[in-house]
Tab-separated table of C-alpha atoms and ligand atoms in Angstrom:
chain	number	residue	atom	x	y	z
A	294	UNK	CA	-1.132	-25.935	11.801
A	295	UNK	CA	1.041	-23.028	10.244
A	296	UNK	CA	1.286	-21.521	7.155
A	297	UNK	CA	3.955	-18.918	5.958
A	298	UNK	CA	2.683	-16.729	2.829
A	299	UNK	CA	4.553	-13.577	1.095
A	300	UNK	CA	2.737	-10.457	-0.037
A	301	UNK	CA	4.075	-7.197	-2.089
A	302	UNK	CA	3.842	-3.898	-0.495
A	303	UNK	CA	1.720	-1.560	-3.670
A	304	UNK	CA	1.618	1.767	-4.319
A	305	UNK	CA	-1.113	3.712	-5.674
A	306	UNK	CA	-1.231	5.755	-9.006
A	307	UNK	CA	-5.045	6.603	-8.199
A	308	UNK	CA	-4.927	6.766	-4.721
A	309	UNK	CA	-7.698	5.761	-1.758
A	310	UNK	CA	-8.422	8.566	0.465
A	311	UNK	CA	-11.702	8.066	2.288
A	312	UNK	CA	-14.130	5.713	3.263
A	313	UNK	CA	-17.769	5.116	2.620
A	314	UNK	CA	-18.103	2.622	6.146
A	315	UNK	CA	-15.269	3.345	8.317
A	316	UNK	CA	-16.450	-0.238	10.520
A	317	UNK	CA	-16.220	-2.087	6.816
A	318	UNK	CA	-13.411	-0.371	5.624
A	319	UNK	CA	-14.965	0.197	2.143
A	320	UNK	CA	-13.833	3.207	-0.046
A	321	UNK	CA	-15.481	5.792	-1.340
A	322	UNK	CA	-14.135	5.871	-4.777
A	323	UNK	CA	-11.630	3.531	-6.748
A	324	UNK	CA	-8.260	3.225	-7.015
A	325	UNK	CA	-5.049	1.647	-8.972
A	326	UNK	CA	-2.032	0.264	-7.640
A	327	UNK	CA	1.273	-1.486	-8.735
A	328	UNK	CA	2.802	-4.123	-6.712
A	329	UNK	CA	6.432	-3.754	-5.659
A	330	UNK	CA	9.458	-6.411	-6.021
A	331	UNK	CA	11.428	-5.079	-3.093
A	332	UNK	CA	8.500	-4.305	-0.902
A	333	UNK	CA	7.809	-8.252	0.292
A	334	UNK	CA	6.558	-8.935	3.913
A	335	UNK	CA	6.856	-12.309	4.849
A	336	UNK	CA	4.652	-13.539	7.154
A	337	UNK	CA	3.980	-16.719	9.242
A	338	UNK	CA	0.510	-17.778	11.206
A	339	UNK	CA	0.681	-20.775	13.658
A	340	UNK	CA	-2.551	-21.692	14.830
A	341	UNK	CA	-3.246	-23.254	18.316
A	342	UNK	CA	-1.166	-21.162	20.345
A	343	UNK	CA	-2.318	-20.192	24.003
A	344	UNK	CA	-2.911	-16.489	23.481
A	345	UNK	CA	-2.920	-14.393	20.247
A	346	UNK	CA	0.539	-12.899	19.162
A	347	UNK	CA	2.361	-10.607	16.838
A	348	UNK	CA	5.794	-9.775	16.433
A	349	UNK	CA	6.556	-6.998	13.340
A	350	UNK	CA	10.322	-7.667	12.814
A	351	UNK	CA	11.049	-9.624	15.787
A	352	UNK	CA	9.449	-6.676	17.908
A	353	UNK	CA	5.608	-7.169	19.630
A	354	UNK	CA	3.753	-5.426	18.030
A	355	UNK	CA	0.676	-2.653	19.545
A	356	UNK	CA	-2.425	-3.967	20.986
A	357	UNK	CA	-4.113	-1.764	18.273
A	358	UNK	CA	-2.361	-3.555	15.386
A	359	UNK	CA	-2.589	-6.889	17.327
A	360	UNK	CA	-6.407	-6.122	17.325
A	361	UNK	CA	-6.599	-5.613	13.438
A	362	UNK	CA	-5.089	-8.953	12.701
A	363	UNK	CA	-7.735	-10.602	15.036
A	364	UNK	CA	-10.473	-8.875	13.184
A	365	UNK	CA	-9.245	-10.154	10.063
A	366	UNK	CA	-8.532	-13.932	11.708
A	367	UNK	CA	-12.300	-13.194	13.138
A	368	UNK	CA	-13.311	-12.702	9.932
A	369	UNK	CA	-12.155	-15.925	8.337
A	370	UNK	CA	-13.941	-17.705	10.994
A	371	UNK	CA	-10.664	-18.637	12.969
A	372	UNK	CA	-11.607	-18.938	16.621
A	373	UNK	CA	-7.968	-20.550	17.382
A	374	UNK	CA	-5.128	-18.191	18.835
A	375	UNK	CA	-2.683	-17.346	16.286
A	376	UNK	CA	1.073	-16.625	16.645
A	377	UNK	CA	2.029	-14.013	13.995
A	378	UNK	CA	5.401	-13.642	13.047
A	379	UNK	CA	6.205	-11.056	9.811
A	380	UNK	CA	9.316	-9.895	8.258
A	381	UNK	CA	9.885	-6.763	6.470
A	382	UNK	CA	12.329	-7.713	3.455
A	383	UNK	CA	12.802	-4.190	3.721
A	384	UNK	CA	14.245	-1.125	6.213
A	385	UNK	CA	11.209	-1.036	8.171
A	386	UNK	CA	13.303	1.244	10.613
A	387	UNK	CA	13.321	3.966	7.791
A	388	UNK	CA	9.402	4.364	8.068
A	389	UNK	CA	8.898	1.931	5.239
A	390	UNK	CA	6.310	-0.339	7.344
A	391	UNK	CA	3.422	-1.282	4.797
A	392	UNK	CA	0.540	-2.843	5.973
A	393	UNK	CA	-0.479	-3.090	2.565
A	394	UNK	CA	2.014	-6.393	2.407
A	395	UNK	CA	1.516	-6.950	5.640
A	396	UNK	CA	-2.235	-7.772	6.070
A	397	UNK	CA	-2.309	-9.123	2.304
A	398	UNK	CA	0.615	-11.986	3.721
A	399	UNK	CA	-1.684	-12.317	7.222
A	400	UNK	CA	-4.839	-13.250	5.512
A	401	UNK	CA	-2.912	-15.882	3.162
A	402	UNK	CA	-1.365	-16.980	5.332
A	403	UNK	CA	-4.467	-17.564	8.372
A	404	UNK	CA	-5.976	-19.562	5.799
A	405	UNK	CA	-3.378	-21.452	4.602
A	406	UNK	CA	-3.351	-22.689	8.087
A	407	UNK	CA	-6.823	-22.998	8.842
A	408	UNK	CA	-6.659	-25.443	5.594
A	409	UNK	CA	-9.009	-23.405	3.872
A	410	UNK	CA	-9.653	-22.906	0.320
A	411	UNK	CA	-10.554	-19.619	-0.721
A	412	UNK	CA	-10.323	-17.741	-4.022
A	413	UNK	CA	-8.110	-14.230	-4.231
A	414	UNK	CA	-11.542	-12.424	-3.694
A	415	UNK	CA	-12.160	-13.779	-0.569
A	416	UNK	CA	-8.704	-13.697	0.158
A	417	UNK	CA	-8.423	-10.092	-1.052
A	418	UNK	CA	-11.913	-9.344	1.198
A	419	UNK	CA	-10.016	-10.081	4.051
A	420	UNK	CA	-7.283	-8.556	4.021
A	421	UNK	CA	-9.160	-5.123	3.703
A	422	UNK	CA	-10.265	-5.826	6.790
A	423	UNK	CA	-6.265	-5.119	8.480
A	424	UNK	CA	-6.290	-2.601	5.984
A	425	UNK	CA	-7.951	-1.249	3.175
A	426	UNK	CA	-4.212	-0.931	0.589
A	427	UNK	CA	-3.991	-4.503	1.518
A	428	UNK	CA	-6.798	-5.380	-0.378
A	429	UNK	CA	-4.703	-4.804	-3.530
A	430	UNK	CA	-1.668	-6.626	-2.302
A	431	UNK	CA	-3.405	-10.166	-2.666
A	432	UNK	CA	-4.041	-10.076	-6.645
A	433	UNK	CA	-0.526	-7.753	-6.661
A	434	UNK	CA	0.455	-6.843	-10.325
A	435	UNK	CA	-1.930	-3.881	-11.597
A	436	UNK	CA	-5.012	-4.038	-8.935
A	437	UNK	CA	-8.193	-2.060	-9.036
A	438	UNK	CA	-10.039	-1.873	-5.805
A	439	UNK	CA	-13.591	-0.717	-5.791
A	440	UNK	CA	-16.309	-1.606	-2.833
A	441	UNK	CA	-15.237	-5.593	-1.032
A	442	UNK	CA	-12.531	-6.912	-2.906
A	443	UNK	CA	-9.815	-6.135	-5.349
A	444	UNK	CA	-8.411	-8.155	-8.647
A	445	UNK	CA	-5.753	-7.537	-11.292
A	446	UNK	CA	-6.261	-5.763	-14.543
A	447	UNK	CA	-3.350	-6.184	-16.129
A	448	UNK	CA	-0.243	-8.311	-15.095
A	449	UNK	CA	3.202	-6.676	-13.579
A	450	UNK	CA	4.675	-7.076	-17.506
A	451	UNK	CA	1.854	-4.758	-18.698
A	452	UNK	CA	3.818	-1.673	-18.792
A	453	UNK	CA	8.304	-2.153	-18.440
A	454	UNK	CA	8.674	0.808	-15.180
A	455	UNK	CA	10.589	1.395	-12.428
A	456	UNK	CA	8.806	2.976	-8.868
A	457	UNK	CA	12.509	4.909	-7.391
A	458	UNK	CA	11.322	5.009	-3.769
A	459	UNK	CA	13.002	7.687	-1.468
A	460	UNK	CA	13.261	7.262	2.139
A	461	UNK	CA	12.715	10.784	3.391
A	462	UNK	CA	11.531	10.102	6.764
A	463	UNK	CA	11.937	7.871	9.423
A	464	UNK	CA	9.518	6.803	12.257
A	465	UNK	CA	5.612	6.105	12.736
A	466	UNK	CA	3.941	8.967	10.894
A	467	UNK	CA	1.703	11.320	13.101
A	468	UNK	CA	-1.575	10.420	11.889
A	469	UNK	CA	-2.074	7.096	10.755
A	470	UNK	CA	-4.503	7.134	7.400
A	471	UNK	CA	-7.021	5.606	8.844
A	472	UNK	CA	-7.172	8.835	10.958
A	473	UNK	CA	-6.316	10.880	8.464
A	474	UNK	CA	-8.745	9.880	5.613
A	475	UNK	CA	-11.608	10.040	8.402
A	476	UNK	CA	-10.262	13.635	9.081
A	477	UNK	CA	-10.130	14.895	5.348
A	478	UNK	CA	-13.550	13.561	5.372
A	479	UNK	CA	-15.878	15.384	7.735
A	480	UNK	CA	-13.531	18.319	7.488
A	481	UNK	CA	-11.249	19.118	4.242
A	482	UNK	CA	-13.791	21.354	2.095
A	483	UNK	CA	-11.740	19.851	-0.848
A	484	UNK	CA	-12.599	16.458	0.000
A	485	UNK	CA	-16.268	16.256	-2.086
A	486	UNK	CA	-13.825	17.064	-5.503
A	487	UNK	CA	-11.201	14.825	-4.989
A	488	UNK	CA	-13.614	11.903	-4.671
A	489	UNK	CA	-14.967	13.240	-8.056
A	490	UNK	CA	-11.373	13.490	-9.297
A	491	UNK	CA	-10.873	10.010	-8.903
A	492	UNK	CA	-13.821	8.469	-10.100
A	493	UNK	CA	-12.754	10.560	-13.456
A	494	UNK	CA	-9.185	9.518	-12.705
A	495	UNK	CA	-9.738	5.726	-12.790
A	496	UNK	CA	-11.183	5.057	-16.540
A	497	UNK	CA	-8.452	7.441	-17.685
A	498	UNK	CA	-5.600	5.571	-15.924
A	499	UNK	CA	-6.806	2.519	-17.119
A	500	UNK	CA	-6.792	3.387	-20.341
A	501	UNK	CA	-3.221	5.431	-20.530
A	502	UNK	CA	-2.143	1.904	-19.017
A	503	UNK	CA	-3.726	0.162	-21.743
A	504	UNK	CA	-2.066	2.347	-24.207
A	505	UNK	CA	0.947	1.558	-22.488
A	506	UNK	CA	1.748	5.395	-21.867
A	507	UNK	CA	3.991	5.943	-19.300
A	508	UNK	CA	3.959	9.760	-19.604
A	509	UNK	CA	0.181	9.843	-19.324
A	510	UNK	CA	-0.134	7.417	-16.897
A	511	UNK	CA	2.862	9.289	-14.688
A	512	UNK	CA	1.644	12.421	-14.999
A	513	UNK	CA	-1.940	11.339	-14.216
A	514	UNK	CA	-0.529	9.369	-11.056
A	515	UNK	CA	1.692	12.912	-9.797
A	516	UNK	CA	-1.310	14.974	-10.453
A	517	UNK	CA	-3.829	12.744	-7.981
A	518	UNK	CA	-0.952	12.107	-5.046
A	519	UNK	CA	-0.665	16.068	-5.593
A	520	UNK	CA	-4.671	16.586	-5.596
A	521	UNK	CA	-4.789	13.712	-2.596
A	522	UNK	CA	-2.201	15.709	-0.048
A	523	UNK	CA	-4.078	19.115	-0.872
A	524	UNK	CA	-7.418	17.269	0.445
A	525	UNK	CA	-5.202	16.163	3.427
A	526	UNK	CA	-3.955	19.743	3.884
A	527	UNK	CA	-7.142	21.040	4.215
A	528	UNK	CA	-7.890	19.226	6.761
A	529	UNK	CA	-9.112	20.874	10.173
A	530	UNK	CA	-6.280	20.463	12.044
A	531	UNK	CA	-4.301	20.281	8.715
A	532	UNK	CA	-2.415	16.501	7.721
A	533	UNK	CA	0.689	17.419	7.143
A	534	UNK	CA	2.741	14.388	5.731
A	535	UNK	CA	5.834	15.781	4.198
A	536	UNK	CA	9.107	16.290	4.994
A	537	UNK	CA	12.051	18.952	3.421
A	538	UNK	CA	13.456	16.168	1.727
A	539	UNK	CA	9.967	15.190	0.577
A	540	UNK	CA	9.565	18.948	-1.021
A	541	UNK	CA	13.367	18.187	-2.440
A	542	UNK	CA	12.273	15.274	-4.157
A	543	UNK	CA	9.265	16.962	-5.863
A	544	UNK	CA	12.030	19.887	-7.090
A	545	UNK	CA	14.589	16.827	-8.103
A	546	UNK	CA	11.852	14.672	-10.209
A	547	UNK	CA	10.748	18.435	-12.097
A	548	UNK	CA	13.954	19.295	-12.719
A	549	UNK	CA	14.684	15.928	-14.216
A	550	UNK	CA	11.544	16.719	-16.799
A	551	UNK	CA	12.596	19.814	-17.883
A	552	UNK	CA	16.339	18.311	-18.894
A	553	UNK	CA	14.438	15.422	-20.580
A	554	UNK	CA	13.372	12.621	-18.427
A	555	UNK	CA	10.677	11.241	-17.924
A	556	UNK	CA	9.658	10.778	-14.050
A	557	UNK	CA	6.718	11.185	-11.980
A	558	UNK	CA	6.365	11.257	-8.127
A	559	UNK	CA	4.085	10.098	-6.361
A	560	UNK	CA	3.586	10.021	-2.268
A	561	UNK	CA	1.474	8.399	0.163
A	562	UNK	CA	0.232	9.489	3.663
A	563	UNK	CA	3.894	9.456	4.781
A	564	UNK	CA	7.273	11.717	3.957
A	565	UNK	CA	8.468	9.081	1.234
A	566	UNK	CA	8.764	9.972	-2.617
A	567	UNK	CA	8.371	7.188	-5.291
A	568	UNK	CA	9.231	8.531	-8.516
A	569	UNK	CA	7.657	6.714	-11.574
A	570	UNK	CA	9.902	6.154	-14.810
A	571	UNK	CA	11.293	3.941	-17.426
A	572	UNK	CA	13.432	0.892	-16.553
A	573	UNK	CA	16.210	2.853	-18.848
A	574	UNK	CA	16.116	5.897	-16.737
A	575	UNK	CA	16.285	4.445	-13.347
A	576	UNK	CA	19.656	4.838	-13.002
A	577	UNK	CA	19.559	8.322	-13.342
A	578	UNK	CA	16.641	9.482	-11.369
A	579	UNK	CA	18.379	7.086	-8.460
A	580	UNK	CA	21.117	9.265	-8.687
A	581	UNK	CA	19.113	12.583	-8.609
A	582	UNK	CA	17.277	11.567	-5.393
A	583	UNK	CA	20.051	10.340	-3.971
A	584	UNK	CA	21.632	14.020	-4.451
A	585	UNK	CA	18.777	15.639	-2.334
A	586	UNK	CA	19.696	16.804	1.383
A	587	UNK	CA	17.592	14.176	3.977
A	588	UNK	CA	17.152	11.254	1.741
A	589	UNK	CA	18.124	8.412	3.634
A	590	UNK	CA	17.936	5.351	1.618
A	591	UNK	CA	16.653	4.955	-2.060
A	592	UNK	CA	15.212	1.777	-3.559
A	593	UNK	CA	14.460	0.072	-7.225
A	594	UNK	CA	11.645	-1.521	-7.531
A	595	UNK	CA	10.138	-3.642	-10.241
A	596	UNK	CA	6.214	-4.539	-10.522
A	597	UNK	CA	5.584	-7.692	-8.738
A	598	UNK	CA	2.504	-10.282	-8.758
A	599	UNK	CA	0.373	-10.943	-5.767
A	600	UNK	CA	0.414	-13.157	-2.609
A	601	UNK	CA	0.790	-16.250	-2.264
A	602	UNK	CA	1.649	-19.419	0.136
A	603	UNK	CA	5.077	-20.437	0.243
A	604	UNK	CA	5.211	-23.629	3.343
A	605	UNK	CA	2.536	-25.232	4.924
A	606	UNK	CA	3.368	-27.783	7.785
A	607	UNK	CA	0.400	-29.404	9.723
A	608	UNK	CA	2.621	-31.016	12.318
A	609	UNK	CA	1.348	-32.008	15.156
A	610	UNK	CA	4.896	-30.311	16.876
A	611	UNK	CA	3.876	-27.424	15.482
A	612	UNK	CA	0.410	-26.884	17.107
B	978	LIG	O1	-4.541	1.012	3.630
B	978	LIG	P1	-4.461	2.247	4.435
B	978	LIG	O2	-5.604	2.380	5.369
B	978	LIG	O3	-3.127	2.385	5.123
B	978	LIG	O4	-4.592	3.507	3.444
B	978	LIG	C1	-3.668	3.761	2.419
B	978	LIG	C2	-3.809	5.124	1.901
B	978	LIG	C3	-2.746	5.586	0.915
B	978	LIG	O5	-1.583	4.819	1.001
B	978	LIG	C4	-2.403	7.020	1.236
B	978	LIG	C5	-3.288	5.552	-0.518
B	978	LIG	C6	-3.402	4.201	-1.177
B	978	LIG	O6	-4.315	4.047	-1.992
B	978	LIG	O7	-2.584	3.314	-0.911
């Protein structure tokens, strides 16, 4: 039996940095994400092949990553071998990888072929397991992620922005976050406050997004990715995720404030910028970051919806 299912890379505007069970993947505090249009993994499972399998882009993938899509098969109660195949619609080469889409497409899609009917909780439970991000990427759209599961608070439509992603860096990053958030953890001194920060920064976001204000809700978003990499900084040895062209971007998406529009970065635990702004001014912070020495590639994107199932074959060719 095989299944192919597409997922939405998200990024967060109240980020997840730390966990309360590192074996459960369950986070210490909430957060809020957006689900990207241009960010799409698309991934196929084929049960009732000899061994297990994964190939990332028509490469095999690690025996580490190879092992997290196991323990999220494992975890659905599918005992048969799986051959994984998932596409990047996007330059993975740049360093744009997400396992956010990634493991939200794998556990839709596992089920899908295990013929098994199970609500975007479940789903969403699962795929926390490859990853914790990923959790967000099966409702998509605006997705809140507390303790097992995630589910959308407001749909993609809620608030008309643009995420202007920057490609500042290319190759694995040198700690992966599942490292890093364990590091910032037992050693950052700063990490106690910014679990505080956002369990204070959720209720606000929510309600700037509510409001449907962008300038609160981007300037809320740039102050916690700021107040996330200082926890990550002080880190014993220090996390270190940024690149010049990372700092570049930063001095771009200020400058473009102080002559009048309105954009917000934010940046995960990785060199790339995503700037936040208006669908009207995406043209012109494109341009900006663009302009900045080391940027490699920028991309659009729109909010997107969640994951979903998109061909299911139970052939018996295909087993
Ligand atoms: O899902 P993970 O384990 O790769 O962690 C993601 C952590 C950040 O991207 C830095 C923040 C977030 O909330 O997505």
């Amino acid at each position: 039996m095989k299944a192919t299912a597409v997922a939405h890379a998200n990024i967060a505007f109240v980020k997840y940095w730390g966990k309360s069970d590192d074996a459960l993947l369950l986070p210490e505090a909430p957060s809020l994400s957006i689900a990207l249009d241009r960010l799409l993994t698309t991934t196929t499972v084929e049960l009732g092949a000899p061994e297990d399998s994964l190939r990332i882009d028509g490469q095999q993938a690690s025996d580490a990553e190879l092992r997290r899509a196991r323990a999220v098969l494992d975890a659905a109660g599918i005992r048969d071998r799986a051959r994984i195949d998932s596409r990047n619609g996007f330059p993975t080469a740049a360093g744009l990888a997400s396992s956010a889409s990634g493991f939200a497409a794998l556990a839709v899609a596992a089920c899908a072929a295990a013929g098994q009917r199970r609500d975007e909780r479940e789903l969403s439970a699962l795929a926390r397991l490859g990853s914790g991000s990923a959790a967000r990427s099966v409702p998509g759209g605006w997705a809140v992620w507390e303790d097992r599961d995630a589910s959308q608070v407001a749909t993609p439509d809620q608030l008309p922005l643009r995420l202007v992603v920057a490609v500042c860096g290319q190759g694995p990053k040198p700690v992966g976050s599942r490292d890093g958030m364990k590091r910032s953890r037992q050693t950052s001194p700063f990490h106690g406050a910014w679990i505080e920060q956002c369990r204070r920064d959720l209720p606000e976001a929510l309600r700037l997004l509510r409001a449907g204000d962008l300038p609160g809700l981007g300037a809320l978003a740039e102050r916690n990715a700021l107040r996330m990499h200082a926890d990550a900084l002080g880190s014993d040895p220090p996390l270190l995720y940024w690149e010049p062209a990372t700092v570049g971007c930063l001095h771009a998406v200020r400058r473009l404030r102080e002559q009048g529009t309105g954009a917000w970065a934010t940046i995960d635990a990785g060199p790339h910028l995503a700037a936040i702004c208006a669908p009207s001014d995406a043209a012109r912070v494109e341009a900006a970051l663009r302009a900045v020495p080391g940027v490699r590639e920028v991309l659009v994107c729109a909010p997107a919806g969640g994951a979903r199932v998109v061909e299911r074959s139970s052939d018996a060719r295909d087993r």
